[in-house]
Structure formats: C-alpha cells, structure tokens
Amino acid sequence: MKKYHDPVDTAVTYIILIVVAFVFFFPCLWIILASFSKSGSIYSFDGFFPKSYSLDTFKKLFTDTRMYNYPRWFLNTLIIAAGSCVLGTFLTILTAYTMSRFRFKARKPLMKATMILGMFPSFMGMTAVYLLMTQFGLINKPWGLILIYAAGAPMGYLTQKGYFDTIPKAIDEAAKIDGATNFQIFTKINLPLSRPIIVYTALTSFTWPWSDFILPKLLLKEKNLYTVAVGLMSLDETEFARFAAGSVFIAVPIIILYFALVKNLVESISAGAVKG
C-alpha cells in the first residue's frame, strides 16, 4: 500500500533542515570570506563581510614570517599531531584489546576507575601536568606534548573495547588450537578485522592535538615552538584576515585526512559484511 506524504509536513521538514544547515554553514562562510579581506582588519568590514577581497592575505601568511611564522607553527602542529596519532592509537588499541580479551583481577576496578576519571574535565589536572613537565624538563619540548596526548588517549578506550567485544572469541579459540600465540592472534586475526575502529582511533588521536589550544599554550613558551592554535591567538587585532586565512588553511589537512581514512573505513565495513 502506497503511503501518503503530507506536502505541508514535508515542506516544514525541509525548511527546518535548511535553516539548521544555514546556521552551521554561515560561520564557515563568514570566516572563509574574511580570509580574503583586502584591508586585513575586522574594523573595515561592511556589516558582516569585507568591503573588498584579495589573495594577498594568503600570500602574506606564508611569506611574511618575520613576526608571525605561520609555516613554522603549521610544521610544529603537524609533528605533534602525527606523533600523538601514531603513539596514541597504538596505546589505545592495546588497552582496548587487553580489556576485551583478557581476564585478570584488576580488570573491573580499572574499568570503573577510568569511567569515573573520564567524568572530570581534563583541564582540572593542568596544574599537576605543568608541575610534572617542569620537574622533567619538558617545558618548550614538542615531544613532551606528544607524550601527554598519547598517555591520555587510552582513557577513551571503551569505544574500541566495545568493537573488540563484537569479534567472536571462537575465532581466538580456534587459532589457539592451531598453535597460534596471543601475539599472532592479535596481529594476524583481530587487527585486520578491526581496521574500522583503528581508523576511527587514528582520526580522533590526530584531531585532538591538531586543534588543541590549552596544553600548547601552557607548555610552549617560545614563539617559534607555537602550534597554529596558539600562534593565531597571538595575532594583533589588525591581523584578523591573517587569522581567518590561517584558520581556513589549518582545516585542509583534517579534511584530506578525513576523506582518505573514511574511504578505508567504508571499505573495511563492507568487507566485513561480505565475509560475515
């Protein structure tokens, strides 16, 4: 039986969706247009938008590095985010797999403790982090930031653990009967089946340090060590167009990474469905 769709209800639904989409899209459009401002100052805008447009801001962003070295900040951010992504993903996957596949006395207390600690905002421990980094001589050390991000990543292992729980343990038992070790079961059986969650973990492990402001601001005091987030916040009010251009450009790697990994994610899910 063919269902009847009320045209008024459909129209109202589309109008609401368009309004919501516009609310989310307008700030993005505004920052993109602001990045092409010819004057460079927000005070010369005609209402919401610049009076005139130019590509000079993007040229200035990468060539005028005497006071604001954006290419250096971008490289610092890339190194910290990539290092945190690799090490954080490795530690999170190991933690999740251990909690999912092995049984030991401290397992449930550890799970409860991480759940409770996860309820508190991370900035509550900033004073302790700063004191520890000072004692270990890790102030103004980018790899110190990598260690902090990577060490904190396993705290969010529950999503990954839930994914490992969906993989039948009968596969592990069959492999053990054939003489496989726990390491071989992990690397040759469970990891290939877990590519979607590995991709998800890599994405989250990269985007957090890529856009974080608080930790880099706390631990990186020298201007040539700034990340993009800290560097952009140090710009003068008259450099708003440069701020907007830097904000737009910093989103490019995230978009590229997202589309590159989402393709693998979809392929992995499809492959798993076919095999199942």
PDB file of C-alpha atoms in Angstrom:
ATOM      1  CA  MET A   1       0.000   0.000   0.000  1.00  0.00           C
ATOM      2  CA  LYS A   2       1.431   3.369  -1.031  1.00  0.00           C
ATOM      3  CA  LYS A   3       1.989   5.743   1.860  1.00  0.00           C
ATOM      4  CA  TYR A   4       0.580   9.262   1.662  1.00  0.00           C
ATOM      5  CA  HIS A   5       3.007  12.105   2.441  1.00  0.00           C
ATOM      6  CA  ASP A   6       1.546  15.366   3.675  1.00  0.00           C
ATOM      7  CA  PRO A   7       3.094  18.130   1.485  1.00  0.00           C
ATOM      8  CA  VAL A   8       2.844  20.659   4.323  1.00  0.00           C
ATOM      9  CA  ASP A   9       4.703  18.343   6.712  1.00  0.00           C
ATOM     10  CA  THR A  10       7.381  17.680   4.073  1.00  0.00           C
ATOM     11  CA  ALA A  11       7.789  21.392   3.346  1.00  0.00           C
ATOM     12  CA  VAL A  12       8.121  22.257   7.050  1.00  0.00           C
ATOM     13  CA  THR A  13      10.724  19.497   7.482  1.00  0.00           C
ATOM     14  CA  TYR A  14      12.792  20.801   4.570  1.00  0.00           C
ATOM     15  CA  ILE A  15      12.536  24.391   5.812  1.00  0.00           C
ATOM     16  CA  ILE A  16      13.770  23.366   9.272  1.00  0.00           C
ATOM     17  CA  LEU A  17      16.651  21.384   7.772  1.00  0.00           C
ATOM     18  CA  ILE A  18      17.641  24.294   5.526  1.00  0.00           C
ATOM     19  CA  VAL A  19      17.584  26.734   8.458  1.00  0.00           C
ATOM     20  CA  VAL A  20      19.696  24.404  10.629  1.00  0.00           C
ATOM     21  CA  ALA A  21      22.154  23.870   7.741  1.00  0.00           C
ATOM     22  CA  PHE A  22      22.425  27.631   7.230  1.00  0.00           C
ATOM     23  CA  VAL A  23      23.070  28.225  10.944  1.00  0.00           C
ATOM     24  CA  PHE A  24      26.009  25.811  10.832  1.00  0.00           C
ATOM     25  CA  PHE A  25      27.246  26.900   7.403  1.00  0.00           C
ATOM     26  CA  PHE A  26      27.157  30.682   7.895  1.00  0.00           C
ATOM     27  CA  PRO A  27      30.122  30.910  10.336  1.00  0.00           C
ATOM     28  CA  CYS A  28      32.213  28.800   7.929  1.00  0.00           C
ATOM     29  CA  LEU A  29      31.245  31.024   5.001  1.00  0.00           C
ATOM     30  CA  TRP A  30      31.968  34.157   7.025  1.00  0.00           C
ATOM     31  CA  ILE A  31      35.472  33.035   8.092  1.00  0.00           C
ATOM     32  CA  ILE A  32      36.310  31.998   4.508  1.00  0.00           C
ATOM     33  CA  LEU A  33      35.214  35.370   3.100  1.00  0.00           C
ATOM     34  CA  ALA A  34      37.016  37.187   5.926  1.00  0.00           C
ATOM     35  CA  SER A  35      40.246  35.414   4.982  1.00  0.00           C
ATOM     36  CA  PHE A  36      40.120  37.190   1.595  1.00  0.00           C
ATOM     37  CA  SER A  37      39.706  40.645   3.122  1.00  0.00           C
ATOM     38  CA  LYS A  38      41.932  43.177   1.363  1.00  0.00           C
ATOM     39  CA  SER A  39      42.279  45.525   4.337  1.00  0.00           C
ATOM     40  CA  GLY A  40      43.071  42.771   6.832  1.00  0.00           C
ATOM     41  CA  SER A  41      41.233  44.432   9.707  1.00  0.00           C
ATOM     42  CA  ILE A  42      37.834  43.399  11.034  1.00  0.00           C
ATOM     43  CA  TYR A  43      37.018  47.076  11.697  1.00  0.00           C
ATOM     44  CA  SER A  44      36.848  47.792   7.961  1.00  0.00           C
ATOM     45  CA  PHE A  45      34.090  45.232   7.311  1.00  0.00           C
ATOM     46  CA  ASP A  46      30.869  46.372   5.719  1.00  0.00           C
ATOM     47  CA  GLY A  47      28.482  44.702   8.153  1.00  0.00           C
ATOM     48  CA  PHE A  48      29.383  41.012   8.323  1.00  0.00           C
ATOM     49  CA  PHE A  49      31.522  40.871   5.180  1.00  0.00           C
ATOM     50  CA  PRO A  50      34.673  42.628   3.898  1.00  0.00           C
ATOM     51  CA  LYS A  51      34.331  45.621   1.579  1.00  0.00           C
ATOM     52  CA  SER A  52      36.976  44.320  -0.851  1.00  0.00           C
ATOM     53  CA  TYR A  53      38.676  40.979  -1.477  1.00  0.00           C
ATOM     54  CA  SER A  54      42.198  39.899  -2.310  1.00  0.00           C
ATOM     55  CA  LEU A  55      44.522  36.850  -2.270  1.00  0.00           C
ATOM     56  CA  ASP A  56      47.295  38.890  -0.662  1.00  0.00           C
ATOM     57  CA  THR A  57      46.381  37.619   2.812  1.00  0.00           C
ATOM     58  CA  PHE A  58      47.225  34.005   1.935  1.00  0.00           C
ATOM     59  CA  LYS A  59      50.474  35.111   0.275  1.00  0.00           C
ATOM     60  CA  LYS A  60      51.331  37.163   3.332  1.00  0.00           C
ATOM     61  CA  LEU A  61      50.516  34.217   5.589  1.00  0.00           C
ATOM     62  CA  PHE A  62      53.367  32.139   4.141  1.00  0.00           C
ATOM     63  CA  THR A  63      55.846  34.819   3.079  1.00  0.00           C
ATOM     64  CA  ASP A  64      55.719  37.472   5.815  1.00  0.00           C
ATOM     65  CA  THR A  65      57.157  35.338   8.645  1.00  0.00           C
ATOM     66  CA  ARG A  66      59.240  37.917  10.478  1.00  0.00           C
ATOM     67  CA  MET A  67      56.715  38.438  13.289  1.00  0.00           C
ATOM     68  CA  TYR A  68      54.210  35.626  12.687  1.00  0.00           C
ATOM     69  CA  ASN A  69      55.869  32.482  11.355  1.00  0.00           C
ATOM     70  CA  TYR A  70      52.788  30.549  10.270  1.00  0.00           C
ATOM     71  CA  PRO A  71      54.700  27.868   8.240  1.00  0.00           C
ATOM     72  CA  ARG A  72      56.753  27.065  11.349  1.00  0.00           C
ATOM     73  CA  TRP A  73      53.645  26.870  13.510  1.00  0.00           C
ATOM     74  CA  PHE A  74      51.993  24.627  10.953  1.00  0.00           C
ATOM     75  CA  LEU A  75      55.004  22.274  10.920  1.00  0.00           C
ATOM     76  CA  ASN A  76      55.075  22.175  14.734  1.00  0.00           C
ATOM     77  CA  THR A  77      51.380  21.281  14.822  1.00  0.00           C
ATOM     78  CA  LEU A  78      51.809  18.600  12.173  1.00  0.00           C
ATOM     79  CA  ILE A  79      54.709  16.956  14.031  1.00  0.00           C
ATOM     80  CA  ILE A  80      52.869  16.963  17.368  1.00  0.00           C
ATOM     81  CA  ALA A  81      49.580  15.725  15.888  1.00  0.00           C
ATOM     82  CA  ALA A  82      51.217  12.988  13.790  1.00  0.00           C
ATOM     83  CA  GLY A  83      53.348  11.744  16.687  1.00  0.00           C
ATOM     84  CA  SER A  84      50.372  11.764  19.042  1.00  0.00           C
ATOM     85  CA  CYS A  85      48.258   9.966  16.437  1.00  0.00           C
ATOM     86  CA  VAL A  86      50.713   7.088  15.957  1.00  0.00           C
ATOM     87  CA  LEU A  87      51.611   6.580  19.619  1.00  0.00           C
ATOM     88  CA  GLY A  88      48.105   7.297  20.952  1.00  0.00           C
ATOM     89  CA  THR A  89      46.423   4.907  18.508  1.00  0.00           C
ATOM     90  CA  PHE A  90      48.919   2.158  19.400  1.00  0.00           C
ATOM     91  CA  LEU A  91      48.348   2.549  23.157  1.00  0.00           C
ATOM     92  CA  THR A  92      44.559   2.846  22.870  1.00  0.00           C
ATOM     93  CA  ILE A  93      44.205  -0.258  20.704  1.00  0.00           C
ATOM     94  CA  LEU A  94      46.456  -2.272  23.045  1.00  0.00           C
ATOM     95  CA  THR A  95      44.477  -1.113  26.088  1.00  0.00           C
ATOM     96  CA  ALA A  96      41.114  -1.871  24.491  1.00  0.00           C
ATOM     97  CA  TYR A  97      42.229  -5.309  23.267  1.00  0.00           C
ATOM     98  CA  THR A  98      43.622  -6.240  26.675  1.00  0.00           C
ATOM     99  CA  MET A  99      40.419  -5.222  28.450  1.00  0.00           C
ATOM    100  CA  SER A 100      38.275  -7.050  25.906  1.00  0.00           C
ATOM    101  CA  ARG A 101      40.152 -10.323  25.522  1.00  0.00           C
ATOM    102  CA  PHE A 102      41.885 -10.998  28.853  1.00  0.00           C
ATOM    103  CA  ARG A 103      40.515 -11.567  32.354  1.00  0.00           C
ATOM    104  CA  PHE A 104      42.509 -10.533  35.441  1.00  0.00           C
ATOM    105  CA  LYS A 105      41.730  -9.387  38.980  1.00  0.00           C
ATOM    106  CA  ALA A 106      42.229  -5.658  38.476  1.00  0.00           C
ATOM    107  CA  ARG A 107      40.236  -5.557  35.214  1.00  0.00           C
ATOM    108  CA  LYS A 108      36.873  -4.352  36.562  1.00  0.00           C
ATOM    109  CA  PRO A 109      38.357  -1.893  39.099  1.00  0.00           C
ATOM    110  CA  LEU A 110      40.453  -0.373  36.306  1.00  0.00           C
ATOM    111  CA  MET A 111      37.408  -0.046  34.061  1.00  0.00           C
ATOM    112  CA  LYS A 112      35.412   1.630  36.833  1.00  0.00           C
ATOM    113  CA  ALA A 113      38.319   3.952  37.669  1.00  0.00           C
ATOM    114  CA  THR A 114      38.738   5.094  34.042  1.00  0.00           C
ATOM    115  CA  MET A 115      34.988   5.687  33.721  1.00  0.00           C
ATOM    116  CA  ILE A 116      34.984   7.839  36.867  1.00  0.00           C
ATOM    117  CA  LEU A 117      38.102   9.776  35.827  1.00  0.00           C
ATOM    118  CA  GLY A 118      36.567  10.349  32.406  1.00  0.00           C
ATOM    119  CA  MET A 119      33.732  12.286  34.051  1.00  0.00           C
ATOM    120  CA  PHE A 120      36.105  15.070  35.106  1.00  0.00           C
ATOM    121  CA  PRO A 121      37.254  17.704  32.590  1.00  0.00           C
ATOM    122  CA  SER A 122      40.872  17.342  31.528  1.00  0.00           C
ATOM    123  CA  PHE A 123      41.808  20.939  32.392  1.00  0.00           C
ATOM    124  CA  MET A 124      41.387  20.131  36.092  1.00  0.00           C
ATOM    125  CA  GLY A 125      44.796  18.471  36.019  1.00  0.00           C
ATOM    126  CA  MET A 126      46.605  21.261  34.170  1.00  0.00           C
ATOM    127  CA  THR A 127      48.441  22.482  37.277  1.00  0.00           C
ATOM    128  CA  ALA A 128      49.709  18.977  38.039  1.00  0.00           C
ATOM    129  CA  VAL A 129      50.710  18.478  34.394  1.00  0.00           C
ATOM    130  CA  TYR A 130      52.629  21.744  34.358  1.00  0.00           C
ATOM    131  CA  LEU A 131      54.488  20.890  37.575  1.00  0.00           C
ATOM    132  CA  LEU A 132      55.394  17.422  36.270  1.00  0.00           C
ATOM    133  CA  MET A 133      56.594  18.809  32.943  1.00  0.00           C
ATOM    134  CA  THR A 134      58.677  21.382  34.825  1.00  0.00           C
ATOM    135  CA  GLN A 135      60.284  18.721  37.011  1.00  0.00           C
ATOM    136  CA  PHE A 136      61.135  16.533  33.998  1.00  0.00           C
ATOM    137  CA  GLY A 137      62.432  19.469  31.961  1.00  0.00           C
ATOM    138  CA  LEU A 138      59.768  19.115  29.271  1.00  0.00           C
ATOM    139  CA  ILE A 139      58.713  22.771  29.017  1.00  0.00           C
ATOM    140  CA  ASN A 140      59.246  24.020  25.439  1.00  0.00           C
ATOM    141  CA  LYS A 141      59.660  20.438  24.244  1.00  0.00           C
ATOM    142  CA  PRO A 142      57.185  19.412  21.483  1.00  0.00           C
ATOM    143  CA  TRP A 143      57.749  15.724  22.180  1.00  0.00           C
ATOM    144  CA  GLY A 144      56.637  16.381  25.768  1.00  0.00           C
ATOM    145  CA  LEU A 145      53.240  17.347  24.345  1.00  0.00           C
ATOM    146  CA  ILE A 146      53.224  14.162  22.266  1.00  0.00           C
ATOM    147  CA  LEU A 147      53.780  12.091  25.415  1.00  0.00           C
ATOM    148  CA  ILE A 148      50.927  13.847  27.227  1.00  0.00           C
ATOM    149  CA  TYR A 149      48.456  13.412  24.369  1.00  0.00           C
ATOM    150  CA  ALA A 150      49.463   9.772  23.814  1.00  0.00           C
ATOM    151  CA  ALA A 151      49.306   8.957  27.527  1.00  0.00           C
ATOM    152  CA  GLY A 152      45.813  10.428  27.813  1.00  0.00           C
ATOM    153  CA  ALA A 153      44.450   8.722  24.694  1.00  0.00           C
ATOM    154  CA  PRO A 154      43.920   5.239  26.285  1.00  0.00           C
ATOM    155  CA  MET A 155      41.495   6.791  28.785  1.00  0.00           C
ATOM    156  CA  GLY A 156      38.927   6.741  25.980  1.00  0.00           C
ATOM    157  CA  TYR A 157      39.394   3.055  25.185  1.00  0.00           C
ATOM    158  CA  LEU A 158      35.793   1.988  25.903  1.00  0.00           C
ATOM    159  CA  THR A 159      34.599   2.566  22.330  1.00  0.00           C
ATOM    160  CA  GLN A 160      37.431   0.441  20.973  1.00  0.00           C
ATOM    161  CA  LYS A 161      36.796  -2.228  23.616  1.00  0.00           C
ATOM    162  CA  GLY A 162      33.163  -2.409  22.546  1.00  0.00           C
ATOM    163  CA  TYR A 163      34.271  -3.057  18.987  1.00  0.00           C
ATOM    164  CA  PHE A 164      36.661  -5.844  20.018  1.00  0.00           C
ATOM    165  CA  ASP A 165      33.824  -7.373  22.055  1.00  0.00           C
ATOM    166  CA  THR A 166      31.826  -7.846  18.835  1.00  0.00           C
ATOM    167  CA  ILE A 167      34.552 -10.070  17.327  1.00  0.00           C
ATOM    168  CA  PRO A 168      33.655 -13.685  18.266  1.00  0.00           C
ATOM    169  CA  LYS A 169      36.072 -15.215  20.734  1.00  0.00           C
ATOM    170  CA  ALA A 170      35.562 -18.548  18.983  1.00  0.00           C
ATOM    171  CA  ILE A 171      37.993 -17.267  16.351  1.00  0.00           C
ATOM    172  CA  ASP A 172      40.677 -16.853  19.025  1.00  0.00           C
ATOM    173  CA  GLU A 173      39.998 -20.303  20.444  1.00  0.00           C
ATOM    174  CA  ALA A 174      40.209 -21.921  17.004  1.00  0.00           C
ATOM    175  CA  ALA A 175      43.524 -20.162  16.366  1.00  0.00           C
ATOM    176  CA  LYS A 176      44.907 -21.355  19.715  1.00  0.00           C
ATOM    177  CA  ILE A 177      44.000 -24.935  18.827  1.00  0.00           C
ATOM    178  CA  ASP A 178      46.039 -24.488  15.639  1.00  0.00           C
ATOM    179  CA  GLY A 179      49.007 -23.380  17.764  1.00  0.00           C
ATOM    180  CA  ALA A 180      48.795 -19.591  17.393  1.00  0.00           C
ATOM    181  CA  THR A 181      50.163 -17.409  20.182  1.00  0.00           C
ATOM    182  CA  ASN A 182      48.293 -14.451  21.706  1.00  0.00           C
ATOM    183  CA  PHE A 183      50.520 -12.074  19.739  1.00  0.00           C
ATOM    184  CA  GLN A 184      49.787 -13.868  16.459  1.00  0.00           C
ATOM    185  CA  ILE A 185      46.051 -13.865  17.180  1.00  0.00           C
ATOM    186  CA  PHE A 186      46.192 -10.124  17.839  1.00  0.00           C
ATOM    187  CA  THR A 187      48.287  -9.133  14.827  1.00  0.00           C
ATOM    188  CA  LYS A 188      47.088 -11.606  12.194  1.00  0.00           C
ATOM    189  CA  ILE A 189      43.410 -12.065  13.088  1.00  0.00           C
ATOM    190  CA  ASN A 190      41.961  -9.314  15.268  1.00  0.00           C
ATOM    191  CA  LEU A 191      43.847  -6.314  13.878  1.00  0.00           C
ATOM    192  CA  PRO A 192      42.805  -6.948  10.232  1.00  0.00           C
ATOM    193  CA  LEU A 193      39.199  -7.322  11.399  1.00  0.00           C
ATOM    194  CA  SER A 194      39.463  -4.093  13.409  1.00  0.00           C
ATOM    195  CA  ARG A 195      40.530  -1.673  10.686  1.00  0.00           C
ATOM    196  CA  PRO A 196      37.370   0.483  11.039  1.00  0.00           C
ATOM    197  CA  ILE A 197      37.963   1.136  14.732  1.00  0.00           C
ATOM    198  CA  ILE A 198      41.679   1.707  14.128  1.00  0.00           C
ATOM    199  CA  VAL A 199      40.790   4.343  11.535  1.00  0.00           C
ATOM    200  CA  TYR A 200      38.366   5.964  13.996  1.00  0.00           C
ATOM    201  CA  THR A 201      41.014   5.947  16.724  1.00  0.00           C
ATOM    202  CA  ALA A 202      43.611   7.450  14.393  1.00  0.00           C
ATOM    203  CA  LEU A 203      41.225  10.240  13.392  1.00  0.00           C
ATOM    204  CA  THR A 204      40.392  11.189  16.981  1.00  0.00           C
ATOM    205  CA  SER A 205      44.031  10.882  18.088  1.00  0.00           C
ATOM    206  CA  PHE A 206      45.065  13.288  15.317  1.00  0.00           C
ATOM    207  CA  THR A 207      42.306  15.895  15.565  1.00  0.00           C
ATOM    208  CA  TRP A 208      42.609  16.456  19.309  1.00  0.00           C
ATOM    209  CA  PRO A 209      46.231  17.755  19.356  1.00  0.00           C
ATOM    210  CA  TRP A 210      45.739  19.370  15.938  1.00  0.00           C
ATOM    211  CA  SER A 211      43.158  21.799  17.286  1.00  0.00           C
ATOM    212  CA  ASP A 212      44.065  21.928  20.989  1.00  0.00           C
ATOM    213  CA  PHE A 213      44.964  25.286  22.499  1.00  0.00           C
ATOM    214  CA  ILE A 214      45.239  24.864  26.281  1.00  0.00           C
ATOM    215  CA  LEU A 215      48.148  22.397  26.541  1.00  0.00           C
ATOM    216  CA  PRO A 216      50.371  24.029  23.883  1.00  0.00           C
ATOM    217  CA  LYS A 217      49.724  27.434  25.440  1.00  0.00           C
ATOM    218  CA  LEU A 218      50.666  26.048  28.844  1.00  0.00           C
ATOM    219  CA  LEU A 219      53.852  24.215  27.849  1.00  0.00           C
ATOM    220  CA  LEU A 220      55.235  26.046  24.818  1.00  0.00           C
ATOM    221  CA  LYS A 221      56.606  29.460  25.770  1.00  0.00           C
ATOM    222  CA  GLU A 222      58.869  30.248  22.820  1.00  0.00           C
ATOM    223  CA  LYS A 223      57.197  31.801  19.788  1.00  0.00           C
ATOM    224  CA  ASN A 224      58.946  29.565  17.247  1.00  0.00           C
ATOM    225  CA  LEU A 225      57.569  26.497  19.057  1.00  0.00           C
ATOM    226  CA  TYR A 226      53.930  27.609  18.937  1.00  0.00           C
ATOM    227  CA  THR A 227      51.268  25.446  17.367  1.00  0.00           C
ATOM    228  CA  VAL A 228      48.838  27.053  14.930  1.00  0.00           C
ATOM    229  CA  ALA A 229      46.122  27.455  17.560  1.00  0.00           C
ATOM    230  CA  VAL A 230      48.446  29.308  19.945  1.00  0.00           C
ATOM    231  CA  GLY A 231      50.106  31.290  17.161  1.00  0.00           C
ATOM    232  CA  LEU A 232      46.851  32.538  15.693  1.00  0.00           C
ATOM    233  CA  MET A 233      45.663  33.693  19.101  1.00  0.00           C
ATOM    234  CA  SER A 234      48.820  35.815  19.407  1.00  0.00           C
ATOM    235  CA  LEU A 235      47.957  37.908  16.330  1.00  0.00           C
ATOM    236  CA  ASP A 236      47.097  41.577  16.676  1.00  0.00           C
ATOM    237  CA  GLU A 237      43.539  42.813  16.166  1.00  0.00           C
ATOM    238  CA  THR A 238      44.562  44.409  12.883  1.00  0.00           C
ATOM    239  CA  GLU A 239      45.618  40.989  11.535  1.00  0.00           C
ATOM    240  CA  PHE A 240      42.144  39.468  11.522  1.00  0.00           C
ATOM    241  CA  ALA A 241      42.304  38.498   7.829  1.00  0.00           C
ATOM    242  CA  ARG A 242      45.542  36.610   8.523  1.00  0.00           C
ATOM    243  CA  PHE A 243      43.845  34.934  11.472  1.00  0.00           C
ATOM    244  CA  ALA A 244      40.936  33.889   9.235  1.00  0.00           C
ATOM    245  CA  ALA A 245      43.273  32.663   6.474  1.00  0.00           C
ATOM    246  CA  GLY A 246      45.264  30.614   8.970  1.00  0.00           C
ATOM    247  CA  SER A 247      42.065  29.142  10.393  1.00  0.00           C
ATOM    248  CA  VAL A 248      40.848  28.161   6.929  1.00  0.00           C
ATOM    249  CA  PHE A 249      44.161  26.619   5.903  1.00  0.00           C
ATOM    250  CA  ILE A 250      44.515  24.615   9.121  1.00  0.00           C
ATOM    251  CA  ALA A 251      41.278  22.803   8.237  1.00  0.00           C
ATOM    252  CA  VAL A 252      42.691  21.494   4.948  1.00  0.00           C
ATOM    253  CA  PRO A 253      44.785  18.610   6.387  1.00  0.00           C
ATOM    254  CA  ILE A 254      41.866  17.472   8.557  1.00  0.00           C
ATOM    255  CA  ILE A 255      39.576  17.368   5.514  1.00  0.00           C
ATOM    256  CA  ILE A 256      42.167  15.467   3.463  1.00  0.00           C
ATOM    257  CA  LEU A 257      42.796  13.003   6.292  1.00  0.00           C
ATOM    258  CA  TYR A 258      39.086  12.504   6.866  1.00  0.00           C
ATOM    259  CA  PHE A 259      38.291  11.685   3.250  1.00  0.00           C
ATOM    260  CA  ALA A 260      41.369   9.450   2.908  1.00  0.00           C
ATOM    261  CA  LEU A 261      40.524   7.420   6.019  1.00  0.00           C
ATOM    262  CA  VAL A 262      36.761   7.365   5.518  1.00  0.00           C
ATOM    263  CA  LYS A 263      37.315   5.537   2.232  1.00  0.00           C
ATOM    264  CA  ASN A 264      39.232   2.824   4.086  1.00  0.00           C
ATOM    265  CA  LEU A 265      36.604   2.810   6.812  1.00  0.00           C
ATOM    266  CA  VAL A 266      33.746   2.191   4.366  1.00  0.00           C
ATOM    267  CA  GLU A 267      35.734  -0.471   2.517  1.00  0.00           C
ATOM    268  CA  SER A 268      36.548  -2.242   5.775  1.00  0.00           C
ATOM    269  CA  ILE A 269      32.919  -2.254   6.910  1.00  0.00           C
ATOM    270  CA  SER A 270      31.771  -3.523   3.510  1.00  0.00           C
ATOM    271  CA  ALA A 271      34.436  -6.245   3.501  1.00  0.00           C
ATOM    272  CA  GLY A 272      33.464  -7.328   6.977  1.00  0.00           C
ATOM    273  CA  ALA A 273      29.811  -7.520   5.966  1.00  0.00           C
ATOM    274  CA  VAL A 274      30.636  -9.667   2.935  1.00  0.00           C
ATOM    275  CA  LYS A 275      32.809 -12.001   4.979  1.00  0.00           C
ATOM    276  CA  GLY A 276      30.144 -12.316   7.641  1.00  0.00           C
TER     277      GLY A 276
END
